[in-house]
Amino acid sequence: NENTDIGDAAVLTLPVVALRDIIVFPHMTVNLDIGRKESIEAVRAAGRSDRYLAMIMQRDGKVEVPQEEDLYSFGTVVKVKQMLQLPGGLIRIQAEGISRVRVHSVERKENCLVSQLEDVSEIEPSDALRGEAYRRALLKSFFEWIHNAQQNLSDEQMEQLKASDTPGYTADFISTQMPISPARRQAVLEENDVMERLVLIRRFLFPGERIPTQEEILIQCLLMRSQRNGTQSFKVSSIT
């Protein structure tokens, strides 16, 4: 793997696994069976180095030999934690998502796709409590959706959700549990503004539902601050 500079941004050069209708999000671990020759070569190339590679979804999963134009312009850097050779030439890997990346270029080198990528930093909420209020509102909506849709989360999934209080992770996790199109899940990956991502997921959960206003979220923030300070110094009228 190589690092270069394009402008002020550090650019990574990594082998690529092109994914069909699957998104791997940062800070999540997935198990994947790799079958295409180029993808197997990319995994092996990562194994010979530091085990990092890029996973980028195809715009059309039916394309067998994807070119640069067949791939989305955002993906994820992952670290391969485990590799297992399976019968029939398949390789099963366990990969951990590391970060969102913007794709600068993709080309074929040494029997696999190789890409130049730039890390995409998340834009965190300017007010941490405002972000937490949005996160809690989204969780409430998500659990309402689970109940109405008669869906269930496994104990392991519930523990994963409870293990983090990070708004961005919460939005990413919820998107993996929703029956939305791969293109919409890709839109979640591409949204690096955490507050906008939370709103996007809320819209996917309840299309057409009114999104809470900034004033309503501010009131939630004030309530949370009051609860943390152990005081009730103001009254809030009900909102309709």
C-alpha positions as a LaTeX table, in Angstrom:
\begin{tabular}{lrrr}
\hline
Residue & $x$ (\AA) & $y$ (\AA) & $z$ (\AA) \\
\hline
Asn1 & 0.00 & 0.00 & 0.00 \\
Glu2 & 1.18 & 3.50 & $-0.79$ \\
Asn3 & 0.45 & 7.00 & 0.45 \\
Thr4 & 0.60 & 10.00 & $-1.87$ \\
Asp5 & $-0.60$ & 13.56 & $-1.67$ \\
Ile6 & $-3.19$ & 15.17 & $-3.92$ \\
Gly7 & $-3.45$ & 18.80 & $-2.86$ \\
Asp8 & $-3.65$ & 18.83 & 0.92 \\
Ala9 & $-5.22$ & 15.37 & 1.21 \\
Ala10 & $-3.36$ & 12.13 & 1.84 \\
Val11 & $-4.37$ & 9.53 & $-0.73$ \\
Leu12 & $-4.26$ & 5.80 & $-0.09$ \\
Thr13 & $-3.60$ & 3.19 & $-2.75$ \\
Leu14 & $-5.40$ & $-0.05$ & $-1.88$ \\
Pro15 & $-6.66$ & $-3.22$ & $-3.56$ \\
Val16 & $-10.41$ & $-3.19$ & $-4.18$ \\
Val17 & $-13.21$ & $-5.68$ & $-3.60$ \\
Ala18 & $-16.24$ & $-4.68$ & $-5.67$ \\
Leu19 & $-19.45$ & $-5.49$ & $-3.78$ \\
Arg20 & $-22.84$ & $-6.47$ & $-5.16$ \\
Asp21 & $-25.68$ & $-4.68$ & $-3.33$ \\
Ile22 & $-23.77$ & $-4.68$ & $-0.01$ \\
Ile23 & $-22.43$ & $-1.77$ & 2.02 \\
Val24 & $-19.80$ & $-2.17$ & 4.72 \\
Phe25 & $-19.93$ & 0.69 & 7.23 \\
Pro26 & $-17.10$ & 1.94 & 9.44 \\
His27 & $-16.82$ & 0.35 & 12.90 \\
Met28 & $-18.87$ & $-2.69$ & 11.90 \\
Thr29 & $-17.64$ & $-6.23$ & 11.37 \\
Val30 & $-19.01$ & $-8.37$ & 8.55 \\
Asn31 & $-18.44$ & $-11.89$ & 7.21 \\
Leu32 & $-18.29$ & $-12.17$ & 3.43 \\
Asp33 & $-17.73$ & $-15.02$ & 1.00 \\
Ile34 & $-15.51$ & $-13.83$ & $-1.86$ \\
Gly35 & $-15.81$ & $-15.68$ & $-5.15$ \\
Arg36 & $-14.75$ & $-13.52$ & $-8.07$ \\
Lys37 & $-11.16$ & $-14.04$ & $-9.13$ \\
Glu38 & $-10.27$ & $-10.33$ & $-9.01$ \\
Ser39 & $-11.75$ & $-9.95$ & $-5.55$ \\
Ile40 & $-9.89$ & $-13.01$ & $-4.28$ \\
Glu41 & $-6.66$ & $-11.54$ & $-5.67$ \\
Ala42 & $-7.43$ & $-8.25$ & $-3.89$ \\
Val43 & $-7.90$ & $-10.09$ & $-0.57$ \\
Arg44 & $-4.66$ & $-12.00$ & $-1.08$ \\
Ala45 & $-2.83$ & $-8.76$ & $-1.95$ \\
Ala46 & $-4.13$ & $-7.24$ & 1.30 \\
Gly47 & $-2.99$ & $-10.34$ & 3.18 \\
Arg48 & 0.53 & $-9.95$ & 1.83 \\
Ser49 & 0.62 & $-6.37$ & 3.13 \\
Asp50 & $-1.12$ & $-4.85$ & 6.15 \\
Arg51 & $-4.54$ & $-6.47$ & 5.48 \\
Tyr52 & $-6.21$ & $-3.21$ & 4.48 \\
Leu53 & $-8.35$ & $-3.01$ & 1.37 \\
Ala54 & $-11.18$ & $-0.93$ & $-0.07$ \\
Met55 & $-14.73$ & $-2.18$ & $-0.47$ \\
Ile56 & $-16.79$ & $-0.28$ & $-3.03$ \\
Met57 & $-20.31$ & $-1.15$ & $-4.16$ \\
Gln58 & $-21.19$ & $-1.60$ & $-7.83$ \\
Arg59 & $-23.89$ & 0.58 & $-9.33$ \\
Asp60 & $-25.27$ & $-2.54$ & $-11.02$ \\
Gly61 & $-24.69$ & $-5.85$ & $-9.26$ \\
Lys62 & $-25.16$ & $-7.78$ & $-12.50$ \\
Val63 & $-21.88$ & $-6.49$ & $-13.96$ \\
Glu64 & $-19.36$ & $-9.34$ & $-13.80$ \\
Val65 & $-16.17$ & $-7.43$ & $-14.58$ \\
Pro66 & $-16.66$ & $-3.92$ & $-13.16$ \\
Gln67 & $-14.75$ & $-0.93$ & $-14.49$ \\
Glu68 & $-14.20$ & 2.36 & $-12.67$ \\
Glu69 & $-17.47$ & 3.78 & $-14.01$ \\
Asp70 & $-19.38$ & 0.78 & $-12.63$ \\
Leu71 & $-18.41$ & 1.62 & $-9.05$ \\
Tyr72 & $-19.72$ & 4.29 & $-6.72$ \\
Ser73 & $-17.39$ & 7.16 & $-5.84$ \\
Phe74 & $-17.53$ & 6.46 & $-2.09$ \\
Gly75 & $-16.55$ & 3.28 & $-0.29$ \\
Thr76 & $-15.05$ & 1.97 & 2.92 \\
Val77 & $-11.54$ & 1.03 & 3.98 \\
Val78 & $-11.68$ & $-2.28$ & 5.85 \\
Lys79 & $-9.16$ & $-4.42$ & 7.68 \\
Val80 & $-9.31$ & $-8.15$ & 7.03 \\
Lys81 & $-9.34$ & $-9.82$ & 10.43 \\
Gln82 & $-9.66$ & $-13.44$ & 9.31 \\
Met83 & $-9.42$ & $-15.41$ & 6.07 \\
Leu84 & $-10.60$ & $-18.96$ & 5.45 \\
Gln85 & $-10.21$ & $-20.94$ & 2.23 \\
Leu86 & $-13.47$ & $-22.69$ & 1.34 \\
Pro87 & $-14.21$ & $-25.53$ & $-1.07$ \\
Gly88 & $-14.80$ & $-24.43$ & $-4.65$ \\
Gly89 & $-12.19$ & $-21.69$ & $-4.54$ \\
Leu90 & $-14.15$ & $-19.31$ & $-2.33$ \\
Ile91 & $-12.54$ & $-17.30$ & 0.45 \\
Arg92 & $-14.52$ & $-16.36$ & 3.56 \\
Ile93 & $-13.29$ & $-13.24$ & 5.27 \\
Gln94 & $-14.14$ & $-11.32$ & 8.40 \\
Ala95 & $-13.62$ & $-7.63$ & 7.76 \\
Glu96 & $-13.85$ & $-4.62$ & 10.06 \\
Gly97 & $-14.93$ & $-1.29$ & 8.57 \\
Ile98 & $-12.40$ & 1.46 & 9.33 \\
Ser99 & $-13.38$ & 4.68 & 7.55 \\
Arg100 & $-15.38$ & 6.28 & 4.76 \\
Val101 & $-13.36$ & 7.10 & 1.66 \\
Arg102 & $-13.81$ & 9.10 & $-1.53$ \\
Val103 & $-12.64$ & 7.25 & $-4.64$ \\
His104 & $-10.26$ & 9.21 & $-6.87$ \\
Ser105 & $-9.49$ & 6.48 & $-9.41$ \\
Val106 & $-9.77$ & 2.74 & $-10.03$ \\
Glu107 & $-7.60$ & 0.68 & $-12.39$ \\
Arg108 & $-6.53$ & $-2.92$ & $-12.96$ \\
Lys109 & $-3.10$ & $-3.92$ & $-11.76$ \\
Glu110 & $-1.67$ & $-7.40$ & $-11.22$ \\
Asn111 & $-4.97$ & $-9.27$ & $-11.65$ \\
Cys112 & $-7.07$ & $-7.10$ & $-9.32$ \\
Leu113 & $-8.61$ & $-3.66$ & $-9.04$ \\
Val114 & $-6.55$ & $-0.99$ & $-7.29$ \\
Ser115 & $-7.88$ & 2.37 & $-6.19$ \\
Gln116 & $-6.60$ & 5.71 & $-5.00$ \\
Leu117 & $-8.74$ & 6.86 & $-2.10$ \\
Glu118 & $-9.03$ & 9.77 & 0.27 \\
Asp119 & $-10.30$ & 9.48 & 3.84 \\
Val120 & $-13.55$ & 11.38 & 4.43 \\
Ser121 & $-13.83$ & 12.89 & 7.90 \\
Glu122 & $-17.20$ & 13.02 & 9.62 \\
Ile123 & $-18.68$ & 16.42 & 10.38 \\
Glu124 & $-19.69$ & 16.03 & 14.01 \\
Pro125 & $-22.61$ & 18.01 & 15.51 \\
Ser126 & $-21.48$ & 21.45 & 16.61 \\
Asp127 & $-23.50$ & 20.95 & 19.79 \\
Ala128 & $-22.92$ & 17.49 & 21.31 \\
Leu129 & $-26.21$ & 17.58 & 23.23 \\
Arg130 & $-28.11$ & 18.52 & 20.09 \\
Gly131 & $-26.56$ & 15.51 & 18.37 \\
Glu132 & $-27.50$ & 13.29 & 21.30 \\
Ala133 & $-31.07$ & 14.57 & 21.19 \\
Tyr134 & $-31.30$ & 13.69 & 17.48 \\
Arg135 & $-29.77$ & 10.27 & 18.21 \\
Arg136 & $-32.35$ & 9.53 & 20.92 \\
Ala137 & $-35.19$ & 10.72 & 18.70 \\
Leu138 & $-33.96$ & 8.42 & 15.92 \\
Leu139 & $-33.68$ & 5.46 & 18.29 \\
Lys140 & $-37.23$ & 6.05 & 19.48 \\
Ser141 & $-38.45$ & 6.13 & 15.88 \\
Phe142 & $-36.46$ & 2.99 & 15.07 \\
Phe143 & $-37.94$ & 0.99 & 17.94 \\
Glu144 & $-41.41$ & 2.20 & 16.94 \\
Trp145 & $-40.71$ & 0.98 & 13.41 \\
Ile146 & $-39.51$ & $-2.41$ & 14.71 \\
His147 & $-42.71$ & $-2.78$ & 16.72 \\
Asn148 & $-45.03$ & $-1.71$ & 13.87 \\
Ala149 & $-43.21$ & $-3.83$ & 11.29 \\
Gln150 & $-43.07$ & $-6.79$ & 13.69 \\
Gln151 & $-39.31$ & $-7.03$ & 13.23 \\
Asn152 & $-36.83$ & $-8.31$ & 15.79 \\
Leu153 & $-33.23$ & $-7.56$ & 16.64 \\
Ser154 & $-31.04$ & $-10.41$ & 17.85 \\
Asp155 & $-29.44$ & $-10.09$ & 21.27 \\
Glu156 & $-26.10$ & $-9.55$ & 19.55 \\
Gln157 & $-27.50$ & $-6.75$ & 17.40 \\
Met158 & $-29.12$ & $-5.12$ & 20.40 \\
Glu159 & $-25.81$ & $-5.21$ & 22.26 \\
Gln160 & $-24.06$ & $-3.63$ & 19.27 \\
Leu161 & $-26.61$ & $-0.82$ & 19.26 \\
Lys162 & $-26.33$ & $-0.25$ & 22.99 \\
Ala163 & $-22.53$ & $-0.41$ & 22.94 \\
Ser164 & $-22.16$ & 2.99 & 21.26 \\
Asp165 & $-23.65$ & 6.39 & 22.00 \\
Thr166 & $-22.13$ & 7.91 & 18.86 \\
Pro167 & $-24.82$ & 9.51 & 16.65 \\
Gly168 & $-23.05$ & 8.64 & 13.38 \\
Tyr169 & $-22.68$ & 4.97 & 14.31 \\
Thr170 & $-26.32$ & 4.81 & 15.40 \\
Ala171 & $-27.46$ & 6.09 & 12.00 \\
Asp172 & $-25.18$ & 3.65 & 10.16 \\
Phe173 & $-26.32$ & 0.68 & 12.26 \\
Ile174 & $-30.01$ & 1.43 & 11.82 \\
Ser175 & $-29.55$ & 1.67 & 8.05 \\
Thr176 & $-28.20$ & $-1.91$ & 8.02 \\
Gln177 & $-31.40$ & $-3.16$ & 9.68 \\
Met178 & $-33.88$ & $-1.41$ & 7.41 \\
Pro179 & $-35.38$ & $-2.86$ & 4.21 \\
Ile180 & $-34.08$ & $-0.06$ & 2.01 \\
Ser181 & $-32.50$ & $-0.24$ & $-1.42$ \\
Pro182 & $-28.72$ & $-0.56$ & $-1.80$ \\
Ala183 & $-28.71$ & 2.89 & $-3.45$ \\
Arg184 & $-30.30$ & 4.44 & $-0.35$ \\
Arg185 & $-27.83$ & 2.66 & 1.89 \\
Gln186 & $-25.07$ & 4.05 & $-0.31$ \\
Ala187 & $-26.52$ & 7.53 & 0.24 \\
Val188 & $-26.14$ & 6.96 & 3.99 \\
Leu189 & $-22.50$ & 5.98 & 3.49 \\
Glu190 & $-21.85$ & 9.10 & 1.41 \\
Glu191 & $-23.38$ & 11.49 & 3.97 \\
Asn192 & $-20.48$ & 12.55 & 6.18 \\
Asp193 & $-22.48$ & 15.24 & 8.02 \\
Val194 & $-23.71$ & 13.31 & 11.06 \\
Met195 & $-26.77$ & 15.51 & 11.69 \\
Glu196 & $-27.86$ & 15.23 & 8.04 \\
Arg197 & $-27.34$ & 11.45 & 8.21 \\
Leu198 & $-29.61$ & 11.18 & 11.25 \\
Val199 & $-32.33$ & 13.14 & 9.45 \\
Leu200 & $-31.87$ & 11.00 & 6.32 \\
Ile201 & $-32.41$ & 7.78 & 8.27 \\
Arg202 & $-35.50$ & 9.27 & 9.95 \\
Arg203 & $-36.94$ & 10.04 & 6.50 \\
Phe204 & $-36.26$ & 6.48 & 5.34 \\
Leu205 & $-37.98$ & 5.08 & 8.44 \\
Phe206 & $-41.10$ & 7.18 & 8.10 \\
Pro207 & $-41.48$ & 8.60 & 4.57 \\
Gly208 & $-43.62$ & 11.72 & 4.59 \\
Glu209 & $-43.45$ & 12.13 & 8.37 \\
Arg210 & $-42.67$ & 15.59 & 9.66 \\
Ile211 & $-39.07$ & 15.90 & 10.87 \\
Pro212 & $-38.72$ & 17.62 & 14.29 \\
Thr213 & $-37.84$ & 21.28 & 13.95 \\
Gln214 & $-34.64$ & 22.83 & 15.24 \\
Glu215 & $-36.73$ & 24.47 & 17.99 \\
Glu216 & $-38.13$ & 21.11 & 19.09 \\
Ile217 & $-34.68$ & 19.56 & 19.16 \\
Leu218 & $-33.42$ & 22.58 & 21.12 \\
Ile219 & $-36.13$ & 22.00 & 23.72 \\
Gln220 & $-35.01$ & 18.36 & 24.01 \\
Cys221 & $-31.44$ & 19.60 & 24.49 \\
Leu222 & $-32.55$ & 21.95 & 27.24 \\
Leu223 & $-34.43$ & 19.15 & 28.94 \\
Met224 & $-31.39$ & 16.90 & 28.76 \\
Arg225 & $-29.16$ & 19.64 & 30.19 \\
Ser226 & $-31.65$ & 20.21 & 32.97 \\
Gln227 & $-31.76$ & 16.49 & 33.78 \\
Arg228 & $-27.97$ & 16.29 & 33.82 \\
Asn229 & $-27.78$ & 19.26 & 36.17 \\
Gly230 & $-30.46$ & 17.79 & 38.39 \\
Thr231 & $-32.65$ & 20.90 & 38.11 \\
Gln232 & $-36.01$ & 21.83 & 36.65 \\
Ser233 & $-35.57$ & 25.57 & 36.26 \\
Phe234 & $-38.01$ & 26.02 & 33.40 \\
Lys235 & $-41.27$ & 24.71 & 32.04 \\
Val236 & $-41.86$ & 23.45 & 28.54 \\
Ser237 & $-45.31$ & 23.50 & 27.00 \\
Ser238 & $-46.43$ & 20.49 & 24.98 \\
Ile239 & $-45.69$ & 20.58 & 21.27 \\
Thr240 & $-48.22$ & 19.55 & 18.67 \\
\hline
\end{tabular}
